[in-house]
Short mmCIF file of C-alpha atoms in Angstrom, two decimals:
data_model
loop_
_atom_site.label_atom_id
_atom_site.label_comp_id
_atom_site.label_asym_id
_atom_site.label_seq_id
_atom_site.Cartn_x
_atom_site.Cartn_y
_atom_site.Cartn_z
CA MET A 1 -4.67 -18.57 8.76
CA THR A 2 -1.83 -18.48 6.23
CA ALA A 3 0.61 -15.59 6.15
CA PRO A 4 -0.34 -12.81 3.74
CA ARG A 5 1.75 -12.59 0.55
CA VAL A 6 2.85 -9.00 -0.08
CA LEU A 7 4.30 -7.04 -2.98
CA VAL A 8 6.20 -3.95 -1.78
CA VAL A 9 6.17 -0.98 -4.16
CA ASP A 10 8.32 2.11 -3.54
CA ASP A 11 10.82 3.97 -5.67
CA GLN A 12 13.36 4.09 -2.83
CA THR A 13 15.41 0.93 -2.34
CA LEU A 14 16.03 1.64 1.35
CA ILE A 15 12.30 1.98 2.03
CA ARG A 16 11.51 -1.28 0.22
CA THR A 17 14.25 -3.06 2.17
CA GLY A 18 12.96 -1.68 5.46
CA PHE A 19 9.39 -2.76 4.73
CA ARG A 20 10.61 -6.20 3.72
CA LEU A 21 12.54 -6.61 6.99
CA ILE A 22 9.62 -5.36 9.08
CA LEU A 23 7.10 -7.65 7.42
CA THR A 24 9.20 -10.82 7.20
CA SER A 25 10.27 -10.48 10.84
CA ARG A 26 6.56 -10.60 11.71
CA GLY A 27 5.77 -13.69 9.66
CA ILE A 28 4.48 -11.95 6.54
CA GLU A 29 5.86 -13.19 3.22
CA VAL A 30 7.17 -10.55 0.82
CA VAL A 31 6.91 -12.13 -2.63
CA GLY A 32 8.41 -9.25 -4.59
CA GLU A 33 9.46 -5.62 -4.81
CA ALA A 34 8.80 -2.99 -7.47
CA ALA A 35 10.44 0.41 -7.96
CA ASP A 36 7.58 2.06 -9.87
CA GLY A 37 3.93 1.63 -10.75
CA ALA A 38 4.49 0.00 -14.12
CA GLU A 39 6.68 -2.68 -12.55
CA ALA A 40 4.08 -3.11 -9.80
CA VAL A 41 1.29 -3.79 -12.31
CA SER A 42 3.41 -6.41 -14.05
CA LEU A 43 4.57 -8.10 -10.83
CA ALA A 44 1.08 -8.08 -9.32
CA ARG A 45 -0.16 -10.00 -12.37
CA GLU A 46 2.79 -12.42 -12.25
CA LEU A 47 3.09 -13.01 -8.48
CA ALA A 48 -0.58 -12.70 -7.40
CA PRO A 49 0.10 -11.21 -3.95
CA ASP A 50 -2.68 -10.92 -1.39
CA VAL A 51 -1.70 -7.33 -0.60
CA VAL A 52 0.18 -4.68 -2.54
CA LEU A 53 1.89 -2.16 -0.26
CA MET A 54 1.89 0.87 -2.59
CA ASP A 55 3.71 4.21 -2.49
CA ILE A 56 1.96 7.09 -4.27
CA ARG A 57 4.66 9.30 -5.76
CA MET A 58 6.92 7.31 -8.10
CA PRO A 59 8.46 7.78 -11.53
CA THR A 60 7.10 6.17 -14.71
CA MET A 61 3.64 5.46 -13.23
CA ASP A 62 2.39 6.73 -9.88
CA GLY A 63 0.81 4.51 -7.25
CA LEU A 64 -2.72 5.72 -7.92
CA GLU A 65 -2.65 4.73 -11.57
CA ALA A 66 -0.92 1.46 -10.69
CA THR A 67 -3.64 0.75 -8.10
CA ARG A 68 -6.34 1.48 -10.68
CA ARG A 69 -4.77 -0.99 -13.10
CA ILE A 70 -4.04 -3.70 -10.53
CA LEU A 71 -7.58 -3.62 -9.18
CA GLY A 72 -8.93 -3.51 -12.72
CA GLN A 73 -7.17 -6.82 -13.39
CA SER A 74 -7.86 -8.38 -9.97
CA PRO A 75 -10.67 -6.67 -8.04
CA ASP A 76 -10.20 -8.98 -5.02
CA ARG A 77 -6.57 -7.98 -4.53
CA ARG A 78 -5.94 -5.61 -1.62
CA VAL A 79 -3.90 -2.43 -2.03
CA LEU A 80 -2.65 -0.61 1.03
CA MET A 81 -1.39 2.88 0.21
CA LEU A 82 1.59 3.97 2.26
CA THR A 83 2.95 7.46 1.72
CA THR A 84 4.72 10.42 3.25
CA PHE A 85 2.15 12.78 1.78
CA ASP A 86 -0.95 13.30 3.92
CA LEU A 87 -2.97 15.06 1.22
CA ASP A 88 -6.74 14.75 1.05
CA GLN A 89 -6.74 14.50 -2.75
CA TYR A 90 -4.57 11.36 -2.54
CA VAL A 91 -6.76 9.82 0.13
CA TYR A 92 -10.01 10.43 -1.74
CA THR A 93 -8.61 9.24 -5.05
CA ALA A 94 -7.07 6.11 -3.52
CA LEU A 95 -10.29 5.16 -1.78
CA SER A 96 -12.46 5.93 -4.79
CA ILE A 97 -10.43 3.57 -7.00
CA GLY A 98 -10.67 0.78 -4.47
CA ALA A 99 -7.63 0.93 -2.18
CA SER A 100 -8.23 -0.98 1.05
CA GLY A 101 -6.31 1.41 3.24
CA PHE A 102 -4.19 4.51 3.51
CA LEU A 103 -1.33 4.85 5.99
CA LEU A 104 1.49 7.32 6.47
CA LYS A 105 5.10 6.16 6.43
CA ASP A 106 5.54 7.20 10.07
CA VAL A 107 3.48 4.15 11.10
CA THR A 108 5.09 1.82 13.64
CA PRO A 109 6.38 -1.57 12.46
CA GLU A 110 3.73 -3.31 14.56
CA HIS A 111 0.94 -1.20 13.07
CA LEU A 112 2.21 -1.84 9.53
CA ALA A 113 2.14 -5.61 10.02
CA ALA A 114 -1.29 -5.43 11.67
CA ALA A 115 -2.60 -3.29 8.78
CA VAL A 116 -1.42 -5.81 6.19
CA ARG A 117 -3.13 -8.63 8.08
CA LEU A 118 -6.29 -6.57 8.53
CA VAL A 119 -6.77 -5.63 4.86
CA THR A 120 -6.16 -9.27 3.91
CA THR A 121 -9.40 -10.13 5.71
CA GLY A 122 -11.33 -7.62 3.59
CA ASP A 123 -11.47 -4.81 6.12
CA ALA A 124 -10.37 -1.25 5.35
CA LEU A 125 -8.00 0.92 7.33
CA LEU A 126 -7.12 4.62 7.46
CA ALA A 127 -4.39 6.41 9.38
CA PRO A 128 -5.86 8.00 12.54
CA SER A 129 -5.10 11.55 11.35
CA ILE A 130 -7.00 10.89 8.12
CA THR A 131 -9.95 9.33 9.93
CA ARG A 132 -10.12 12.36 12.22
CA ARG A 133 -10.24 14.75 9.23
CA LEU A 134 -12.93 12.72 7.48
CA VAL A 135 -15.09 12.69 10.62
CA GLU A 136 -14.65 16.43 11.07
CA ARG A 137 -15.92 17.03 7.53
#
């Protein structure tokens, strides 16, 4: 199996750099980085990554709208939402527009790499705390 090609999208340079280091050290190719949703839409079209690792809250265009547009252009692309904000409205919206997963930024490096590989296969993934809430409802 070839290494997944990933586009990292986050408005914070330090976060993007950290994700890049985590992923590349585990054999996952990071093909690009974007600082906002508009840049993500453009780079996703240009670079054709397998997975877009997408923050939610960003200037210019948020991650939810960027996800909607990216998946509108390429429905087979995988978008893995990764955010600090564990809010049900974000989870439901992300999943309803076709995101393949939703993780919190407190995820371990190993879990992040495993999640990227998992969504590449077509499976979906939710953070355990989110799964627990959905089951309770």
